[in-house]
């Protein structure tokens, strides 16, 4: 990557791309929003039909899908918003309090 | 080839906009700016421009739309006045922070209360720290010329900052003046094509615009860069002013020094009042009194070195401010001019005259009074009163 934004804190003022644009996509991956979480989604595999609604709705792309099936949650990025639990048509996702 | 037309100041601005043919104009009407957008929208209706004209519901939306369109990667213009500029406030800082080369006319009008639609510079002076380049005009001709230059300045790859072209409400905006316009083709080649750097509409190269600095912390660096670029803009403004002279016969610098070189006392002023002041300077010169004038054109970036060089030989200087900075000590132009002279070992005595608020007329007699005060200061070596209000009932 030409612009590795993991080093953005070290850039001098004249090293930033013009207009503080972030000129490459996909770098949210480097930013572990999981540390914000106060509650954690847990999937009840008996109820889940793999409809992928949660995958579509998750604002942080934290529902891990393999071969068209939900296989887990990327807890490094899941910020615990609860959108997946709200949208799941089978009430298969429960939000559990995160232990400190 | 240029030709002379009879145009109002606003008509001249709209005429220049037609020649510039911006991709997007988003605007909301407000007196005394209204006729710029009104005339421009008839150009749109008549198919004389290719512009997408967005009729928004407020100035906040006008500037927001301009920001979106400019970030998308096209040439954008708008116009406003007074309360409209005030309503754009938070967006002004976003336009400059994102380095979007939007060009906007602000037809100077005061800010309420009481409600008043007439000229003073309170609106644009309030926006002086917003990171926009500010270019003031003395008459309709300059409003036209400044508009065309503003596009080149804003879009220069070394600059990429928004530019505000200022013209005095009613005095310039609604008065018919002789304006020499240059050919459409000449304008077109003078401004060239707009080449965006990180356009949002480039699917192949997706970018993020307006990201959150919070946890990474590069806000300070962004502001530092804006200061750097403002400084750089001086060079570009100068070059564009020269190049414009080659195509129009009228070149421009940061300011016009009028009979100033051998003057002993002088005044400095922005906008249309410079025209009145020139008449007074001529009259006094005819009587053998060595007076001069500095008409400041570019207020942001502030041409510090050049201003100090132009003023340092004076014995006394009056700064005319068409805006007050209530609770400060004098108007915004005064505090900056006086501060810029501070480093000189020998400097002129500097006094401030706040005048013309809410469109109060400024006439030759009032300017004569300023010059006679300056002569007193020169003779006695002291200024009785640093801050004066000119033309107010007291
Ligand atoms: S929305 Fe519910 S049912 Fe559908 S895949 Fe997600 S957890 Fe399974
Ligand atoms: S809680 Fe929010 S962030 Fe986490 S997986 Fe569900 S939708 Fe995504």
Short mmCIF file of C-alpha atoms and ligand atoms in Angstrom, two decimals:
data_model
loop_
_atom_site.label_atom_id
_atom_site.label_comp_id
_atom_site.label_asym_id
_atom_site.label_seq_id
_atom_site.Cartn_x
_atom_site.Cartn_y
_atom_site.Cartn_z
CA UNK A 1 0.00 0.00 0.00
CA UNK A 2 1.26 3.45 -0.92
CA UNK A 3 -0.46 5.09 2.04
CA UNK A 4 -0.16 2.90 5.10
CA UNK A 5 -2.41 4.81 7.45
CA UNK A 6 -1.19 2.80 10.43
CA UNK A 7 1.64 5.33 10.48
CA UNK A 8 -0.63 8.38 10.14
CA UNK A 9 0.25 9.65 13.61
CA UNK A 10 3.86 10.01 12.54
CA UNK A 11 3.22 11.95 9.33
CA UNK A 12 4.49 15.52 9.20
CA UNK A 13 1.90 18.12 8.26
CA UNK A 14 3.18 18.29 4.67
CA UNK A 15 3.14 14.52 4.22
CA UNK A 16 -0.64 14.13 4.32
CA UNK A 17 -2.44 13.77 1.01
CA UNK A 18 -4.18 16.97 -0.03
CA UNK A 19 -7.34 17.83 1.84
CA UNK A 20 -6.59 15.13 4.46
CA UNK A 21 -8.08 12.64 2.02
CA UNK A 22 -7.62 8.98 2.87
CA UNK A 23 -6.58 7.90 -0.62
CA UNK A 24 -6.97 4.13 -0.29
CA UNK A 25 -9.91 1.95 0.64
CA UNK A 26 -10.02 -1.00 3.01
CA UNK A 27 -7.96 0.42 5.84
CA UNK A 28 -10.74 0.16 8.47
CA UNK A 29 -9.28 -3.33 8.84
CA UNK A 30 -6.35 -1.78 10.71
CA UNK A 31 -8.60 -0.12 13.21
CA UNK A 32 -9.82 -2.55 15.90
CA UNK A 33 -13.20 -1.07 16.84
CA UNK A 34 -13.75 -4.14 19.03
CA UNK A 35 -12.27 -2.26 21.96
CA UNK A 36 -15.40 -0.06 22.08
CA UNK A 37 -17.64 -3.03 22.85
CA UNK A 38 -19.71 -3.24 26.05
CA UNK A 39 -21.92 -6.09 24.86
CA UNK A 40 -21.16 -9.02 22.62
CA UNK A 41 -23.39 -10.79 20.09
CA UNK A 42 -23.74 -14.53 20.53
CA UNK A 43 -25.34 -16.69 17.85
CA UNK A 44 -27.65 -19.53 18.79
CA UNK A 45 -26.72 -22.04 16.08
CA UNK A 46 -29.92 -24.04 16.64
CA UNK A 47 -32.01 -21.05 15.53
CA UNK A 48 -29.78 -19.60 12.79
CA UNK A 49 -30.96 -20.30 9.20
CA UNK A 50 -27.95 -18.59 7.57
CA UNK A 51 -30.20 -16.04 5.88
CA UNK A 52 -27.22 -13.58 6.07
CA UNK A 53 -29.35 -10.62 7.20
CA UNK A 54 -26.87 -9.97 10.01
CA UNK A 55 -24.01 -10.01 7.48
CA UNK A 56 -25.75 -7.39 5.35
CA UNK A 57 -26.69 -5.12 8.25
CA UNK A 58 -23.49 -5.22 10.29
CA UNK A 59 -21.91 -1.74 9.91
CA UNK A 60 -18.44 -3.09 10.66
CA UNK A 61 -18.37 -6.16 8.39
CA UNK A 62 -17.87 -8.27 11.50
CA UNK A 63 -20.04 -11.25 10.61
CA UNK A 64 -17.69 -13.88 9.25
CA UNK A 65 -19.14 -15.83 6.33
CA UNK A 66 -17.61 -18.87 4.69
CA UNK A 67 -19.25 -20.79 1.86
CA UNK A 68 -22.48 -18.75 2.19
CA UNK A 69 -22.79 -19.72 5.86
CA UNK A 70 -22.29 -17.59 8.96
CA UNK A 71 -19.41 -19.11 10.88
CA UNK A 72 -18.68 -16.57 13.60
CA UNK A 73 -18.09 -12.99 14.65
CA UNK A 74 -14.91 -10.96 14.19
CA UNK A 75 -14.59 -9.69 17.75
CA UNK A 76 -11.59 -7.53 16.89
CA UNK A 77 -13.94 -5.28 14.93
CA UNK A 78 -17.46 -5.98 16.29
CA UNK A 79 -18.27 -2.85 18.34
CA UNK A 80 -21.31 -4.38 20.00
CA UNK A 81 -23.95 -2.12 18.46
CA UNK A 82 -26.61 -4.84 18.47
CA UNK A 83 -27.87 -4.13 14.96
CA UNK A 84 -27.44 -7.78 13.99
CA UNK A 85 -29.53 -8.95 16.98
CA UNK A 86 -32.24 -6.41 16.15
CA UNK A 87 -32.41 -7.42 12.48
CA UNK A 88 -32.16 -11.20 12.83
CA UNK A 89 -35.56 -12.57 11.72
CA UNK A 90 -35.08 -15.70 13.86
CA UNK A 91 -34.01 -13.95 17.08
CA UNK A 92 -30.93 -16.11 16.87
CA UNK A 93 -28.57 -13.45 18.21
CA UNK A 94 -28.40 -12.53 21.86
CA UNK A 95 -26.44 -9.56 23.18
CA UNK A 96 -24.46 -10.54 26.28
CA UNK A 97 -22.84 -8.10 28.66
CA UNK A 98 -19.12 -7.94 27.99
CA UNK A 99 -17.06 -8.95 31.00
CA UNK A 100 -14.49 -6.42 32.09
CA UNK B 1 -10.45 41.39 -28.21
CA UNK B 2 -12.36 42.94 -25.38
CA UNK B 3 -15.52 44.98 -25.50
CA UNK B 4 -17.18 47.42 -23.11
CA UNK B 5 -20.62 46.72 -21.70
CA UNK B 6 -22.88 48.57 -19.29
CA UNK B 7 -23.33 46.12 -16.42
CA UNK B 8 -24.21 46.21 -12.76
CA UNK B 9 -21.64 44.69 -10.43
CA UNK B 10 -23.84 41.64 -10.02
CA UNK B 11 -24.43 41.50 -13.77
CA UNK B 12 -20.66 41.53 -14.31
CA UNK B 13 -20.27 38.64 -11.85
CA UNK B 14 -23.00 36.62 -13.56
CA UNK B 15 -21.44 37.39 -16.95
CA UNK B 16 -18.09 36.06 -15.74
CA UNK B 17 -19.82 32.96 -14.35
CA UNK B 18 -21.36 32.29 -17.76
CA UNK B 19 -17.92 32.48 -19.34
CA UNK B 20 -16.46 30.22 -16.63
CA UNK B 21 -19.29 27.73 -17.17
CA UNK B 22 -18.99 25.94 -13.80
CA UNK B 23 -20.23 22.35 -13.56
CA UNK B 24 -22.30 22.99 -10.44
CA UNK B 25 -23.79 26.11 -8.87
CA UNK B 26 -25.77 25.68 -5.65
CA UNK B 27 -27.17 28.93 -4.30
CA UNK B 28 -29.90 30.56 -2.28
CA UNK B 29 -31.10 34.11 -2.94
CA UNK B 30 -30.37 36.93 -0.51
CA UNK B 31 -30.30 40.68 -1.00
CA UNK B 32 -28.05 42.14 -2.41
CA UNK B 33 -26.60 38.98 -3.99
CA UNK B 34 -29.90 37.88 -5.58
CA UNK B 35 -29.41 39.22 -9.07
CA UNK B 36 -26.15 37.28 -9.56
CA UNK B 37 -27.97 33.98 -9.25
CA UNK B 38 -31.08 35.34 -10.97
CA UNK B 39 -29.11 36.38 -14.06
CA UNK B 40 -27.03 33.22 -13.98
CA UNK B 41 -30.15 31.06 -13.79
CA UNK B 42 -31.43 32.70 -16.97
CA UNK B 43 -28.17 31.67 -18.65
CA UNK B 44 -28.90 28.14 -17.44
CA UNK B 45 -32.50 28.29 -18.71
CA UNK B 46 -31.32 29.61 -22.08
CA UNK B 47 -28.84 26.76 -22.42
CA UNK B 48 -25.84 29.10 -22.52
CA UNK B 49 -24.03 27.09 -19.84
CA UNK B 50 -23.82 23.39 -18.99
CA UNK B 51 -24.19 24.05 -15.28
CA UNK B 52 -26.24 21.90 -12.93
CA UNK B 53 -28.01 24.63 -10.94
CA UNK B 54 -29.14 23.38 -7.54
CA UNK B 55 -31.82 25.55 -5.93
CA UNK B 56 -31.34 24.68 -2.28
CA UNK B 57 -33.43 25.58 0.76
CA UNK B 58 -30.80 27.56 2.65
CA UNK B 59 -27.24 28.82 2.47
CA UNK B 60 -26.17 26.03 4.80
CA UNK B 61 -27.37 23.62 2.14
CA UNK B 62 -25.87 25.75 -0.62
CA UNK B 63 -22.37 25.44 0.79
CA UNK B 64 -22.95 21.80 1.72
CA UNK B 65 -23.93 21.01 -1.87
CA UNK B 66 -20.93 22.93 -3.16
CA UNK B 67 -18.65 20.92 -0.88
CA UNK B 68 -20.17 17.62 -2.05
CA UNK B 69 -19.92 18.58 -5.70
CA UNK B 70 -16.38 19.88 -5.38
CA UNK B 71 -15.27 16.72 -3.56
CA UNK B 72 -16.93 14.72 -6.33
CA UNK B 73 -14.46 16.39 -8.65
CA UNK B 74 -16.09 19.23 -10.57
CA UNK B 75 -15.81 23.01 -10.84
CA UNK B 76 -18.17 24.70 -8.40
CA UNK B 77 -19.35 28.26 -7.76
CA UNK B 78 -21.89 30.00 -5.55
CA UNK B 79 -22.78 33.45 -4.24
CA UNK B 80 -24.16 34.90 -1.04
CA UNK B 81 -24.36 37.91 1.28
CA UNK B 82 -24.58 38.78 4.95
CA UNK B 83 -26.93 36.46 6.88
CA UNK B 84 -26.44 33.93 4.10
CA UNK B 85 -22.70 33.86 4.67
CA UNK B 86 -23.38 33.61 8.40
CA UNK B 87 -25.59 30.59 7.81
CA UNK B 88 -22.78 28.95 5.82
CA UNK B 89 -20.40 29.39 8.70
CA UNK B 90 -19.62 25.84 9.73
CA UNK B 91 -19.43 24.72 6.12
CA UNK B 92 -16.89 27.45 5.24
CA UNK B 93 -14.33 25.79 7.49
CA UNK B 94 -15.07 22.39 6.00
CA UNK B 95 -14.58 23.68 2.44
CA UNK B 96 -11.15 25.09 3.31
CA UNK B 97 -10.13 22.18 5.57
CA UNK B 98 -10.86 19.75 2.75
CA UNK B 99 -9.01 22.07 0.34
CA UNK B 100 -11.91 22.40 -2.07
CA UNK B 101 -11.42 25.12 -4.71
CA UNK B 102 -14.93 26.58 -4.55
CA UNK B 103 -15.31 30.14 -5.84
CA UNK B 104 -17.96 32.29 -4.15
CA UNK B 105 -19.10 35.86 -4.51
CA UNK B 106 -19.99 37.51 -1.26
CA UNK B 107 -21.81 40.75 -1.92
CA UNK B 108 -20.90 42.62 1.25
CA UNK B 109 -23.84 43.48 3.47
CA UNK B 110 -23.97 44.02 7.18
CA UNK B 111 -25.36 41.57 9.74
CA UNK B 112 -28.57 42.18 11.71
CA UNK B 113 -29.73 43.59 14.19
CA UNK B 114 -31.28 45.95 13.40
CA UNK B 115 -32.28 44.55 10.03
CA UNK B 116 -30.31 46.35 7.37
CA UNK B 117 -29.62 45.26 3.81
CA UNK B 118 -26.82 47.70 3.03
CA UNK B 119 -23.10 47.50 2.72
CA UNK B 120 -20.43 47.04 5.27
CA UNK B 121 -17.76 44.38 5.63
CA UNK B 122 -18.97 42.74 8.85
CA UNK B 123 -20.00 39.58 7.02
CA UNK B 124 -16.72 38.78 5.27
CA UNK B 125 -14.55 40.12 8.09
CA UNK B 126 -16.20 37.62 10.40
CA UNK B 127 -15.09 34.88 8.00
CA UNK B 128 -11.49 36.08 7.83
CA UNK B 129 -10.18 33.13 9.87
CA UNK B 130 -12.13 30.50 7.94
CA UNK B 131 -9.25 29.62 5.64
CA UNK B 132 -10.76 31.17 2.50
CA UNK B 133 -8.79 33.48 0.24
CA UNK B 134 -10.47 36.91 0.22
CA UNK B 135 -10.21 39.29 -2.73
CA UNK B 136 -11.99 42.67 -2.52
CA UNK B 137 -13.18 44.70 -5.51
CA UNK B 138 -13.38 48.46 -5.97
CA UNK B 139 -15.96 48.46 -8.77
CA UNK B 140 -17.84 46.25 -11.23
CA UNK B 141 -14.78 45.90 -13.47
CA UNK B 142 -12.71 44.52 -10.63
CA UNK B 143 -15.54 42.23 -9.52
CA UNK B 144 -15.55 40.78 -13.05
CA UNK B 145 -11.76 40.52 -13.27
CA UNK B 146 -11.44 39.05 -9.76
CA UNK B 147 -14.03 36.38 -10.54
CA UNK B 148 -12.06 35.02 -13.48
CA UNK B 149 -8.75 35.17 -11.61
CA UNK B 150 -10.33 33.50 -8.56
CA UNK B 151 -10.96 30.30 -10.52
CA UNK B 152 -7.32 30.04 -11.59
CA UNK B 153 -6.07 30.84 -8.08
CA UNK B 154 -8.41 28.39 -6.33
CA UNK B 155 -7.67 25.54 -8.72
CA UNK B 156 -3.90 25.97 -8.93
CA UNK B 157 -2.41 22.64 -7.79
CA UNK B 158 -0.16 24.54 -5.37
CA UNK B 159 -3.19 26.20 -3.76
CA UNK B 160 -6.50 24.28 -3.91
CA UNK B 161 -8.29 26.58 -1.53
CA UNK B 162 -11.73 28.18 -1.71
CA UNK B 163 -11.82 31.83 -2.80
CA UNK B 164 -14.28 34.54 -1.80
CA UNK B 165 -14.66 37.43 -4.24
CA UNK B 166 -16.02 40.45 -2.37
CA UNK B 167 -17.97 43.36 -3.79
CA UNK B 168 -19.80 46.09 -1.91
CA UNK B 169 -23.55 45.61 -1.68
CA UNK B 170 -25.59 48.08 -3.78
CA UNK B 171 -22.66 50.48 -4.24
CA UNK B 172 -21.13 47.99 -6.68
CA UNK B 173 -23.68 45.21 -6.95
CA UNK B 174 -26.59 47.33 -8.20
CA UNK B 175 -24.91 50.33 -9.83
CA UNK B 176 -24.40 50.21 -13.59
CA UNK B 177 -20.79 50.64 -14.56
CA UNK B 178 -18.68 50.43 -17.69
CA UNK B 179 -17.18 46.96 -17.72
CA UNK B 180 -14.68 45.69 -20.26
CA UNK B 181 -15.24 42.01 -20.78
CA UNK B 182 -12.86 39.61 -22.50
CA UNK B 183 -13.91 37.02 -25.07
CA UNK B 184 -15.49 33.76 -23.96
CA UNK B 185 -12.70 31.78 -25.61
CA UNK B 186 -10.02 33.81 -23.85
CA UNK B 187 -11.67 33.18 -20.47
CA UNK B 188 -11.95 29.50 -21.29
CA UNK B 189 -8.29 29.08 -22.09
CA UNK B 190 -7.22 31.37 -19.22
CA UNK B 191 -8.91 29.20 -16.61
CA UNK B 192 -8.24 25.87 -18.36
CA UNK B 193 -9.90 22.59 -17.42
CA UNK B 194 -10.43 21.65 -13.80
CA UNK B 195 -8.31 18.66 -12.83
CA UNK B 196 -9.46 17.16 -9.54
CA UNK B 197 -6.84 15.37 -7.45
CA UNK B 198 -8.85 12.85 -5.40
CA UNK B 199 -12.33 12.91 -6.96
CA UNK B 200 -14.99 10.91 -5.15
CA UNK B 201 -16.47 9.90 -8.49
CA UNK B 202 -13.38 7.96 -9.51
CA UNK B 203 -14.62 4.41 -8.78
CA UNK B 204 -11.30 2.88 -9.69
CA UNK B 205 -9.55 4.74 -6.90
CA UNK B 206 -11.90 4.96 -3.93
CA UNK B 207 -11.02 7.59 -1.32
CA UNK B 208 -12.40 8.81 1.99
CA UNK B 209 -13.10 12.53 2.31
CA UNK B 210 -13.78 14.25 5.61
CA UNK B 211 -12.63 11.48 7.90
CA UNK B 212 -12.62 11.66 11.71
CA UNK B 213 -9.25 12.67 13.10
CA UNK B 214 -10.16 11.80 16.69
CA UNK B 215 -8.05 8.88 17.75
CA UNK B 216 -5.32 9.28 15.17
CA UNK B 217 -4.90 12.99 15.75
CA UNK B 218 -3.93 14.88 12.60
CA UNK B 219 -6.19 17.92 12.99
CA UNK B 220 -3.35 20.22 14.02
CA UNK B 221 -1.26 19.09 11.05
CA UNK B 222 -4.20 19.85 8.76
CA UNK B 223 -4.45 23.43 10.03
CA UNK B 224 -0.68 23.87 9.83
CA UNK B 225 -0.84 22.78 6.19
CA UNK B 226 -3.63 25.26 5.47
CA UNK B 227 -1.43 28.04 6.84
CA UNK B 228 1.41 26.83 4.64
CA UNK B 229 -0.77 26.72 1.55
CA UNK B 230 -2.19 30.20 2.24
CA UNK B 231 1.38 31.47 2.27
CA UNK B 232 2.10 29.70 -1.02
CA UNK B 233 -1.04 31.19 -2.52
CA UNK B 234 0.62 34.62 -2.52
CA UNK B 235 2.97 33.58 -5.30
CA UNK B 236 0.10 32.18 -7.33
CA UNK B 237 -2.13 35.25 -6.81
CA UNK B 238 0.71 37.43 -8.06
CA UNK B 239 1.34 35.28 -11.11
CA UNK B 240 -2.34 35.02 -12.00
CA UNK B 241 -2.67 38.82 -11.62
CA UNK B 242 0.18 39.27 -14.09
CA UNK B 243 -1.07 36.67 -16.54
CA UNK B 244 -4.50 38.25 -16.43
CA UNK B 245 -2.89 41.53 -17.47
CA UNK B 246 -1.58 39.82 -20.61
CA UNK B 247 -5.03 38.74 -21.76
CA UNK B 248 -7.04 41.75 -20.59
CA UNK B 249 -4.66 44.69 -20.35
CA UNK B 250 -5.46 44.94 -16.63
CA UNK B 251 -2.92 43.34 -14.29
CA UNK B 252 -3.42 43.00 -10.57
CA UNK B 253 -1.27 42.81 -7.45
CA UNK B 254 -2.10 42.44 -3.77
CA UNK B 255 -3.10 46.07 -3.60
CA UNK B 256 -3.09 49.30 -5.54
CA UNK B 257 -0.75 52.01 -4.25
CA UNK B 258 -2.27 55.28 -5.40
CA UNK B 259 0.07 58.28 -5.32
CA UNK B 260 1.63 56.67 -2.28
CA UNK B 261 5.35 56.55 -3.11
CA UNK B 262 6.11 60.15 -2.24
CA UNK B 263 3.21 60.67 0.17
CA UNK B 264 3.77 61.73 3.77
CA UNK B 265 0.37 60.70 5.08
CA UNK B 266 -1.94 58.07 3.69
CA UNK B 267 -5.07 56.06 4.15
CA UNK B 268 -5.74 52.39 3.59
CA UNK B 269 -9.14 51.11 2.61
CA UNK B 270 -10.97 48.13 1.09
CA UNK B 271 -13.59 48.09 -1.63
CA UNK B 272 -15.63 50.83 -3.27
CA UNK B 273 -14.61 53.60 -0.85
CA UNK B 274 -11.22 53.58 -2.59
CA UNK B 275 -12.90 55.27 -5.56
CA UNK B 276 -14.11 58.17 -3.43
CA UNK B 277 -10.76 58.36 -1.66
CA UNK B 278 -8.87 58.65 -4.95
CA UNK B 279 -10.87 61.78 -5.83
CA UNK B 280 -9.94 63.31 -2.47
CA UNK B 281 -6.28 62.36 -2.92
CA UNK B 282 -6.25 64.04 -6.34
CA UNK B 283 -7.87 67.21 -4.96
CA UNK B 284 -5.37 67.49 -2.12
CA UNK B 285 -2.45 66.72 -4.43
CA UNK B 286 -3.61 69.58 -6.67
CA UNK B 287 -3.15 71.82 -3.64
CA UNK B 288 0.37 70.45 -3.19
CA UNK B 289 -0.43 68.28 -0.16
CA UNK B 290 1.49 64.98 -0.32
CA UNK B 291 -1.21 62.41 0.45
CA UNK B 292 -1.67 58.89 -0.86
CA UNK B 293 -3.84 55.81 -0.72
CA UNK B 294 -3.38 52.08 -0.42
CA UNK B 295 -6.35 50.10 -1.69
CA UNK B 296 -6.02 46.59 -0.32
CA UNK B 297 -7.29 43.94 -2.72
CA UNK B 298 -6.08 40.68 -1.19
CA UNK B 299 -6.88 40.53 2.53
CA UNK B 300 -6.35 36.75 2.84
CA UNK B 301 -3.58 35.80 2.47
CA UNK B 302 -2.41 39.01 4.14
CA UNK B 303 0.48 40.41 2.04
CA UNK B 304 2.56 41.39 5.07
CA UNK B 305 5.96 42.07 3.51
CA UNK B 306 4.57 44.07 0.61
CA UNK B 307 2.26 46.13 2.83
CA UNK B 308 5.04 47.05 5.23
CA UNK B 309 7.23 48.06 2.31
CA UNK B 310 4.49 50.24 0.83
CA UNK B 311 3.61 52.00 4.10
CA UNK B 312 6.87 52.29 6.06
CA UNK B 313 7.85 55.70 4.74
CA UNK B 314 4.64 57.42 5.89
CA UNK B 315 4.53 59.77 8.88
CA UNK B 316 0.88 59.07 9.63
CA UNK B 317 -1.58 56.49 8.41
CA UNK B 318 -5.34 56.14 8.79
CA UNK B 319 -6.91 52.69 8.45
CA UNK B 320 -10.51 52.84 7.30
CA UNK B 321 -12.55 49.89 8.51
CA UNK B 322 -16.05 49.19 7.22
CA UNK B 323 -16.53 46.74 10.11
CA UNK B 324 -16.08 47.01 13.83
CA UNK B 325 -14.69 44.35 16.10
CA UNK B 326 -16.81 45.14 19.10
CA UNK B 327 -14.89 44.77 22.33
CA UNK B 328 -11.53 44.82 20.56
CA UNK B 329 -9.46 47.94 19.97
CA UNK B 330 -10.41 49.06 16.49
CA UNK B 331 -11.61 47.33 13.35
CA UNK B 332 -10.06 44.14 11.94
CA UNK B 333 -8.03 45.87 9.24
CA UNK B 334 -6.62 48.35 11.77
CA UNK B 335 -5.38 45.77 14.24
CA UNK B 336 -3.64 43.83 11.48
CA UNK B 337 -2.11 46.82 9.75
CA UNK B 338 -0.88 48.36 12.97
CA UNK B 339 0.55 45.05 14.12
CA UNK B 340 2.29 44.50 10.79
CA UNK B 341 4.18 47.80 11.24
CA UNK B 342 5.26 47.03 14.79
CA UNK B 343 8.62 45.50 13.88
CA UNK B 344 9.81 48.68 12.17
CA UNK B 345 12.11 50.91 14.21
CA UNK B 346 10.62 53.99 12.53
CA UNK B 347 6.94 53.54 11.86
CA UNK B 348 4.01 55.76 10.96
CA UNK B 349 1.53 56.78 13.64
CA UNK B 350 -1.54 54.72 12.88
CA UNK B 351 -5.13 55.65 13.63
CA UNK B 352 -8.40 53.91 12.89
CA UNK B 353 -11.65 55.20 11.41
CA UNK B 354 -14.66 52.94 11.51
CA UNK B 355 -17.07 54.14 8.86
CA UNK B 356 -20.05 53.29 6.70
CA UNK B 357 -21.65 50.67 8.94
CA UNK B 358 -25.00 49.46 7.63
CA UNK B 359 -24.44 51.37 4.40
CA UNK B 360 -23.99 54.82 5.99
CA UNK B 361 -22.73 56.96 3.11
CA UNK B 362 -19.09 57.93 3.09
CA UNK B 363 -18.45 61.12 1.13
CA UNK B 364 -15.48 63.23 0.12
CA UNK B 365 -15.93 65.55 3.11
CA UNK B 366 -15.48 62.71 5.57
CA UNK B 367 -12.31 61.55 3.84
CA UNK B 368 -11.05 65.15 3.74
CA UNK B 369 -11.57 65.22 7.50
CA UNK B 370 -9.44 62.07 7.88
CA UNK B 371 -6.64 63.64 5.86
CA UNK B 372 -6.76 66.86 7.86
CA UNK B 373 -6.58 64.83 11.10
CA UNK B 374 -3.56 63.04 9.63
CA UNK B 375 -1.86 66.33 8.88
CA UNK B 376 -2.42 67.37 12.53
CA UNK B 377 -0.89 64.10 13.66
CA UNK B 378 2.05 64.62 11.37
CA UNK B 379 2.62 68.17 12.68
CA UNK B 380 2.18 67.43 16.38
CA UNK B 381 3.77 63.97 16.28
CA UNK B 382 0.92 62.49 18.25
CA UNK B 383 -2.51 61.01 17.65
CA UNK B 384 -5.13 62.34 20.03
CA UNK B 385 -7.48 59.46 19.49
CA UNK B 386 -6.53 56.10 18.03
CA UNK B 387 -10.02 54.83 17.32
CA UNK B 388 -12.57 57.08 15.68
CA UNK B 389 -16.07 56.64 14.31
CA UNK B 390 -16.63 58.48 11.07
CA UNK B 391 -20.10 59.68 10.10
CA UNK B 392 -21.95 58.50 13.21
CA UNK B 393 -24.20 60.92 15.10
CA UNK B 394 -22.33 61.76 18.30
S1 LIG C 1 -29.67 -12.91 10.69
FE1 LIG C 1 -29.98 -14.44 12.23
S2 LIG C 1 -30.70 -16.19 11.13
FE2 LIG C 1 -29.85 -14.83 9.62
S3 LIG C 1 -27.75 -15.52 9.43
FE3 LIG C 1 -27.72 -13.95 10.98
S4 LIG C 1 -27.93 -15.02 12.89
FE4 LIG C 1 -28.50 -16.42 11.27
S1 LIG C 2 -23.05 -6.15 17.28
FE1 LIG C 2 -22.93 -4.64 15.63
S2 LIG C 2 -20.79 -4.69 15.04
FE2 LIG C 2 -21.12 -6.52 16.23
S3 LIG C 2 -21.59 -8.09 14.72
FE3 LIG C 2 -23.53 -7.24 15.41
S4 LIG C 2 -23.99 -5.64 13.92
FE4 LIG C 2 -21.81 -6.14 13.69
#
